[in-house]
Amino acid sequence: EQLAAATAPAAPSVVVAGAGSGKTTVMSARVVWLVATGQTQPESVLGLTFTNKAAAELSARVRLALDRLGTVGPDADAGPTISTYHAYAARLLREHGVRLGMEPGARLLADASRYQVAERVVSRSVGPFLALRGSVPDVAGRVVALDAELNEHLVDPSAVVAFDTATIAE
């Protein structure tokens, strides 16, 4: 199954595999296969993973394999781009955010950073908050969850405030 995945035709595909099943091995073999058979160039490869550890491991394996193939040296700049989803999105934002109307210094926040910002805002906010109950960590967690839902549904916070204000008025 791993060999079939690594040597499959160059077309969109999905490989579903559990932890410890060899995904990194298959991904690195796939890159080498595509480069060795002339189907792509190393600098055209984009490998994305969820964790820094997985990205580092994948990068090391791919670079070593391409070095053995004689295509790209272990420190070459022209090799594949391998990163976490978050780091790659941050890179895109840095490089192209201004085109989208983003401030030049804008950056993406990881979940831990989002929580830290929320906790700082909650702990520094001055009440009274008549309907707000719970500890600072609990409220910060709810703020992060609300932010995630607003982003997921493309809802501006001002729309929530307007809805809440209208509901209270009723």
PDB file of C-alpha atoms in Angstrom:
ATOM      1  CA  GLU A   1       0.000   0.000   0.000  1.00  0.00           C
ATOM      2  CA  GLN A   2       2.843   2.395   0.809  1.00  0.00           C
ATOM      3  CA  LEU A   3       4.610   1.652  -2.474  1.00  0.00           C
ATOM      4  CA  ALA A   4       1.350   2.112  -4.381  1.00  0.00           C
ATOM      5  CA  ALA A   5       0.790   5.484  -2.682  1.00  0.00           C
ATOM      6  CA  ALA A   6       4.365   6.635  -3.308  1.00  0.00           C
ATOM      7  CA  THR A   7       4.330   5.672  -6.988  1.00  0.00           C
ATOM      8  CA  ALA A   8       0.727   6.535  -7.886  1.00  0.00           C
ATOM      9  CA  PRO A   9       0.103   8.652 -10.988  1.00  0.00           C
ATOM     10  CA  ALA A  10       0.550  12.401 -10.550  1.00  0.00           C
ATOM     11  CA  ALA A  11      -3.057  13.331  -9.839  1.00  0.00           C
ATOM     12  CA  PRO A  12      -5.002  14.586  -6.842  1.00  0.00           C
ATOM     13  CA  SER A  13      -5.305  11.845  -4.247  1.00  0.00           C
ATOM     14  CA  VAL A  14      -5.871  11.270  -0.565  1.00  0.00           C
ATOM     15  CA  VAL A  15      -3.975   8.900   1.688  1.00  0.00           C
ATOM     16  CA  VAL A  16      -5.611   8.176   5.015  1.00  0.00           C
ATOM     17  CA  ALA A  17      -3.424   6.530   7.636  1.00  0.00           C
ATOM     18  CA  GLY A  18      -3.227   6.366  11.388  1.00  0.00           C
ATOM     19  CA  ALA A  19      -0.435   7.358  13.733  1.00  0.00           C
ATOM     20  CA  GLY A  20       2.790   5.426  13.246  1.00  0.00           C
ATOM     21  CA  SER A  21       1.675   3.931   9.942  1.00  0.00           C
ATOM     22  CA  GLY A  22       4.461   5.410   7.837  1.00  0.00           C
ATOM     23  CA  LYS A  23       2.921   8.586   6.415  1.00  0.00           C
ATOM     24  CA  THR A  24       6.215  10.475   6.589  1.00  0.00           C
ATOM     25  CA  THR A  25       8.015   7.615   4.852  1.00  0.00           C
ATOM     26  CA  VAL A  26       5.388   7.559   2.101  1.00  0.00           C
ATOM     27  CA  MET A  27       5.461  11.329   1.681  1.00  0.00           C
ATOM     28  CA  SER A  28       9.241  11.434   1.352  1.00  0.00           C
ATOM     29  CA  ALA A  29       9.224   8.436  -1.018  1.00  0.00           C
ATOM     30  CA  ARG A  30       6.527  10.168  -3.071  1.00  0.00           C
ATOM     31  CA  VAL A  31       8.669  13.277  -3.486  1.00  0.00           C
ATOM     32  CA  VAL A  32      11.693  11.228  -4.500  1.00  0.00           C
ATOM     33  CA  TRP A  33       9.600   9.191  -6.942  1.00  0.00           C
ATOM     34  CA  LEU A  34       8.168  12.305  -8.604  1.00  0.00           C
ATOM     35  CA  VAL A  35      11.583  13.967  -8.868  1.00  0.00           C
ATOM     36  CA  ALA A  36      13.442  10.817  -9.965  1.00  0.00           C
ATOM     37  CA  THR A  37      10.915  10.091 -12.717  1.00  0.00           C
ATOM     38  CA  GLY A  38      11.044  13.688 -13.974  1.00  0.00           C
ATOM     39  CA  GLN A  39       7.440  14.445 -13.062  1.00  0.00           C
ATOM     40  CA  THR A  40       8.408  17.464 -10.956  1.00  0.00           C
ATOM     41  CA  GLN A  41      11.319  19.551  -9.781  1.00  0.00           C
ATOM     42  CA  PRO A  42      12.292  19.629  -6.097  1.00  0.00           C
ATOM     43  CA  GLU A  43      11.520  23.348  -5.813  1.00  0.00           C
ATOM     44  CA  SER A  44       7.956  22.662  -7.025  1.00  0.00           C
ATOM     45  CA  VAL A  45       7.178  20.438  -4.037  1.00  0.00           C
ATOM     46  CA  LEU A  46       5.105  21.737  -1.140  1.00  0.00           C
ATOM     47  CA  GLY A  47       4.855  19.392   1.837  1.00  0.00           C
ATOM     48  CA  LEU A  48       2.555  20.422   4.691  1.00  0.00           C
ATOM     49  CA  THR A  49       2.090  18.739   8.055  1.00  0.00           C
ATOM     50  CA  PHE A  50       0.393  19.617  11.323  1.00  0.00           C
ATOM     51  CA  THR A  51       3.307  19.687  13.761  1.00  0.00           C
ATOM     52  CA  ASN A  52       6.784  21.207  13.822  1.00  0.00           C
ATOM     53  CA  LYS A  53       8.190  17.792  14.702  1.00  0.00           C
ATOM     54  CA  ALA A  54       6.569  16.159  11.659  1.00  0.00           C
ATOM     55  CA  ALA A  55       7.672  19.012   9.373  1.00  0.00           C
ATOM     56  CA  ALA A  56      11.279  18.736  10.586  1.00  0.00           C
ATOM     57  CA  GLU A  57      11.266  14.964  10.161  1.00  0.00           C
ATOM     58  CA  LEU A  58       9.716  15.137   6.703  1.00  0.00           C
ATOM     59  CA  SER A  59      12.139  17.857   5.625  1.00  0.00           C
ATOM     60  CA  ALA A  60      15.149  15.888   6.829  1.00  0.00           C
ATOM     61  CA  ARG A  61      14.009  12.692   5.128  1.00  0.00           C
ATOM     62  CA  VAL A  62      13.180  14.391   1.833  1.00  0.00           C
ATOM     63  CA  ARG A  63      16.437  16.354   1.726  1.00  0.00           C
ATOM     64  CA  LEU A  64      18.484  13.249   2.573  1.00  0.00           C
ATOM     65  CA  ALA A  65      16.704  11.199  -0.087  1.00  0.00           C
ATOM     66  CA  LEU A  66      17.079  13.928  -2.726  1.00  0.00           C
ATOM     67  CA  ASP A  67      20.740  14.337  -1.772  1.00  0.00           C
ATOM     68  CA  ARG A  68      21.258  10.581  -2.269  1.00  0.00           C
ATOM     69  CA  LEU A  69      19.493  10.901  -5.608  1.00  0.00           C
ATOM     70  CA  GLY A  70      21.958  13.672  -6.476  1.00  0.00           C
ATOM     71  CA  THR A  71      19.204  16.197  -7.124  1.00  0.00           C
ATOM     72  CA  VAL A  72      19.380  18.581  -4.175  1.00  0.00           C
ATOM     73  CA  GLY A  73      22.057  18.883  -1.513  1.00  0.00           C
ATOM     74  CA  PRO A  74      21.064  18.768   2.156  1.00  0.00           C
ATOM     75  CA  ASP A  75      21.455  22.549   2.558  1.00  0.00           C
ATOM     76  CA  ALA A  76      20.254  23.666  -0.864  1.00  0.00           C
ATOM     77  CA  ASP A  77      17.853  26.607  -1.028  1.00  0.00           C
ATOM     78  CA  ALA A  78      16.241  25.366  -4.237  1.00  0.00           C
ATOM     79  CA  GLY A  79      14.720  22.297  -2.630  1.00  0.00           C
ATOM     80  CA  PRO A  80      11.168  21.559  -1.592  1.00  0.00           C
ATOM     81  CA  THR A  81       9.161  23.759   0.748  1.00  0.00           C
ATOM     82  CA  ILE A  82       8.206  21.728   3.805  1.00  0.00           C
ATOM     83  CA  SER A  83       6.391  23.357   6.682  1.00  0.00           C
ATOM     84  CA  THR A  84       3.456  23.183   9.038  1.00  0.00           C
ATOM     85  CA  TYR A  85       0.122  24.448   7.741  1.00  0.00           C
ATOM     86  CA  HIS A  86       0.275  27.305  10.224  1.00  0.00           C
ATOM     87  CA  ALA A  87       3.829  28.367   9.366  1.00  0.00           C
ATOM     88  CA  TYR A  88       3.088  28.238   5.636  1.00  0.00           C
ATOM     89  CA  ALA A  89      -0.060  30.327   6.063  1.00  0.00           C
ATOM     90  CA  ALA A  90       1.959  32.829   8.098  1.00  0.00           C
ATOM     91  CA  ARG A  91       4.528  32.973   5.299  1.00  0.00           C
ATOM     92  CA  LEU A  92       1.798  33.626   2.732  1.00  0.00           C
ATOM     93  CA  LEU A  93       0.399  36.378   4.927  1.00  0.00           C
ATOM     94  CA  ARG A  94       3.839  37.989   5.313  1.00  0.00           C
ATOM     95  CA  GLU A  95       4.542  37.819   1.588  1.00  0.00           C
ATOM     96  CA  HIS A  96       1.117  38.650   0.167  1.00  0.00           C
ATOM     97  CA  GLY A  97      -1.033  40.076   2.974  1.00  0.00           C
ATOM     98  CA  VAL A  98      -0.712  43.674   1.761  1.00  0.00           C
ATOM     99  CA  ARG A  99      -2.398  42.626  -1.499  1.00  0.00           C
ATOM    100  CA  LEU A 100      -5.380  41.530   0.580  1.00  0.00           C
ATOM    101  CA  GLY A 101      -5.483  44.778   2.554  1.00  0.00           C
ATOM    102  CA  MET A 102      -3.735  43.323   5.599  1.00  0.00           C
ATOM    103  CA  GLU A 103      -1.392  45.466   7.646  1.00  0.00           C
ATOM    104  CA  PRO A 104       2.278  44.703   6.884  1.00  0.00           C
ATOM    105  CA  GLY A 105       2.929  43.625  10.490  1.00  0.00           C
ATOM    106  CA  ALA A 106      -0.136  41.363  10.696  1.00  0.00           C
ATOM    107  CA  ARG A 107       0.560  37.824  11.826  1.00  0.00           C
ATOM    108  CA  LEU A 108      -1.328  34.624  12.437  1.00  0.00           C
ATOM    109  CA  LEU A 109      -1.757  33.449  15.980  1.00  0.00           C
ATOM    110  CA  ALA A 110      -1.475  29.815  16.967  1.00  0.00           C
ATOM    111  CA  ASP A 111      -4.111  28.446  19.357  1.00  0.00           C
ATOM    112  CA  ALA A 112      -1.869  28.949  22.386  1.00  0.00           C
ATOM    113  CA  SER A 113      -1.164  32.560  21.409  1.00  0.00           C
ATOM    114  CA  ARG A 114      -4.861  33.219  20.786  1.00  0.00           C
ATOM    115  CA  TYR A 115      -5.647  31.925  24.263  1.00  0.00           C
ATOM    116  CA  GLN A 116      -2.901  34.075  25.819  1.00  0.00           C
ATOM    117  CA  VAL A 117      -4.279  37.194  24.128  1.00  0.00           C
ATOM    118  CA  ALA A 118      -7.819  36.346  25.238  1.00  0.00           C
ATOM    119  CA  GLU A 119      -6.688  35.704  28.804  1.00  0.00           C
ATOM    120  CA  ARG A 120      -4.814  39.014  28.872  1.00  0.00           C
ATOM    121  CA  VAL A 121      -7.869  40.904  27.568  1.00  0.00           C
ATOM    122  CA  VAL A 122     -10.248  39.178  30.001  1.00  0.00           C
ATOM    123  CA  SER A 123      -8.012  39.713  33.027  1.00  0.00           C
ATOM    124  CA  ARG A 124      -7.503  43.419  32.205  1.00  0.00           C
ATOM    125  CA  SER A 125     -11.149  44.164  31.437  1.00  0.00           C
ATOM    126  CA  VAL A 126     -13.002  46.281  33.934  1.00  0.00           C
ATOM    127  CA  GLY A 127     -16.581  45.309  34.798  1.00  0.00           C
ATOM    128  CA  PRO A 128     -19.147  45.074  35.929  1.00  0.00           C
ATOM    129  CA  PHE A 129     -20.174  42.257  33.635  1.00  0.00           C
ATOM    130  CA  LEU A 130     -23.633  41.347  34.759  1.00  0.00           C
ATOM    131  CA  ALA A 131     -24.021  38.120  32.806  1.00  0.00           C
ATOM    132  CA  LEU A 132     -20.406  36.977  32.720  1.00  0.00           C
ATOM    133  CA  ARG A 133     -19.519  34.211  35.131  1.00  0.00           C
ATOM    134  CA  GLY A 134     -16.503  31.964  35.613  1.00  0.00           C
ATOM    135  CA  SER A 135     -12.785  32.170  36.152  1.00  0.00           C
ATOM    136  CA  VAL A 136     -10.469  34.117  33.876  1.00  0.00           C
ATOM    137  CA  PRO A 137      -9.217  30.921  32.167  1.00  0.00           C
ATOM    138  CA  ASP A 138     -12.804  29.742  31.650  1.00  0.00           C
ATOM    139  CA  VAL A 139     -13.936  33.061  30.162  1.00  0.00           C
ATOM    140  CA  ALA A 140     -10.799  33.276  28.006  1.00  0.00           C
ATOM    141  CA  GLY A 141     -11.561  29.809  26.648  1.00  0.00           C
ATOM    142  CA  ARG A 142     -15.093  30.900  25.778  1.00  0.00           C
ATOM    143  CA  VAL A 143     -13.749  34.034  24.053  1.00  0.00           C
ATOM    144  CA  VAL A 144     -11.413  31.903  21.922  1.00  0.00           C
ATOM    145  CA  ALA A 145     -14.278  29.521  21.095  1.00  0.00           C
ATOM    146  CA  LEU A 146     -16.544  32.448  20.126  1.00  0.00           C
ATOM    147  CA  ASP A 147     -13.771  33.893  17.946  1.00  0.00           C
ATOM    148  CA  ALA A 148     -13.364  30.533  16.206  1.00  0.00           C
ATOM    149  CA  GLU A 149     -17.102  30.312  15.525  1.00  0.00           C
ATOM    150  CA  LEU A 150     -17.237  33.883  14.223  1.00  0.00           C
ATOM    151  CA  ASN A 151     -14.366  33.145  11.843  1.00  0.00           C
ATOM    152  CA  GLU A 152     -15.862  29.815  10.777  1.00  0.00           C
ATOM    153  CA  HIS A 153     -19.162  31.478   9.864  1.00  0.00           C
ATOM    154  CA  LEU A 154     -17.654  34.740   8.562  1.00  0.00           C
ATOM    155  CA  VAL A 155     -19.569  36.801  11.119  1.00  0.00           C
ATOM    156  CA  ASP A 156     -18.231  40.166  12.253  1.00  0.00           C
ATOM    157  CA  PRO A 157     -18.225  40.698  16.045  1.00  0.00           C
ATOM    158  CA  SER A 158     -20.236  43.914  15.555  1.00  0.00           C
ATOM    159  CA  ALA A 159     -23.080  41.780  14.130  1.00  0.00           C
ATOM    160  CA  VAL A 160     -23.137  39.743  17.341  1.00  0.00           C
ATOM    161  CA  VAL A 161     -23.184  42.909  19.447  1.00  0.00           C
ATOM    162  CA  ALA A 162     -26.052  44.311  17.330  1.00  0.00           C
ATOM    163  CA  PHE A 163     -27.989  41.043  17.637  1.00  0.00           C
ATOM    164  CA  ASP A 164     -27.428  40.876  21.399  1.00  0.00           C
ATOM    165  CA  THR A 165     -28.432  44.527  21.829  1.00  0.00           C
ATOM    166  CA  ALA A 166     -31.641  43.973  19.856  1.00  0.00           C
ATOM    167  CA  THR A 167     -32.431  40.786  21.804  1.00  0.00           C
ATOM    168  CA  ILE A 168     -31.926  42.523  25.149  1.00  0.00           C
ATOM    169  CA  ALA A 169     -34.102  45.418  24.018  1.00  0.00           C
ATOM    170  CA  GLU A 170     -36.934  42.992  23.186  1.00  0.00           C
TER     171      GLU A 170
END
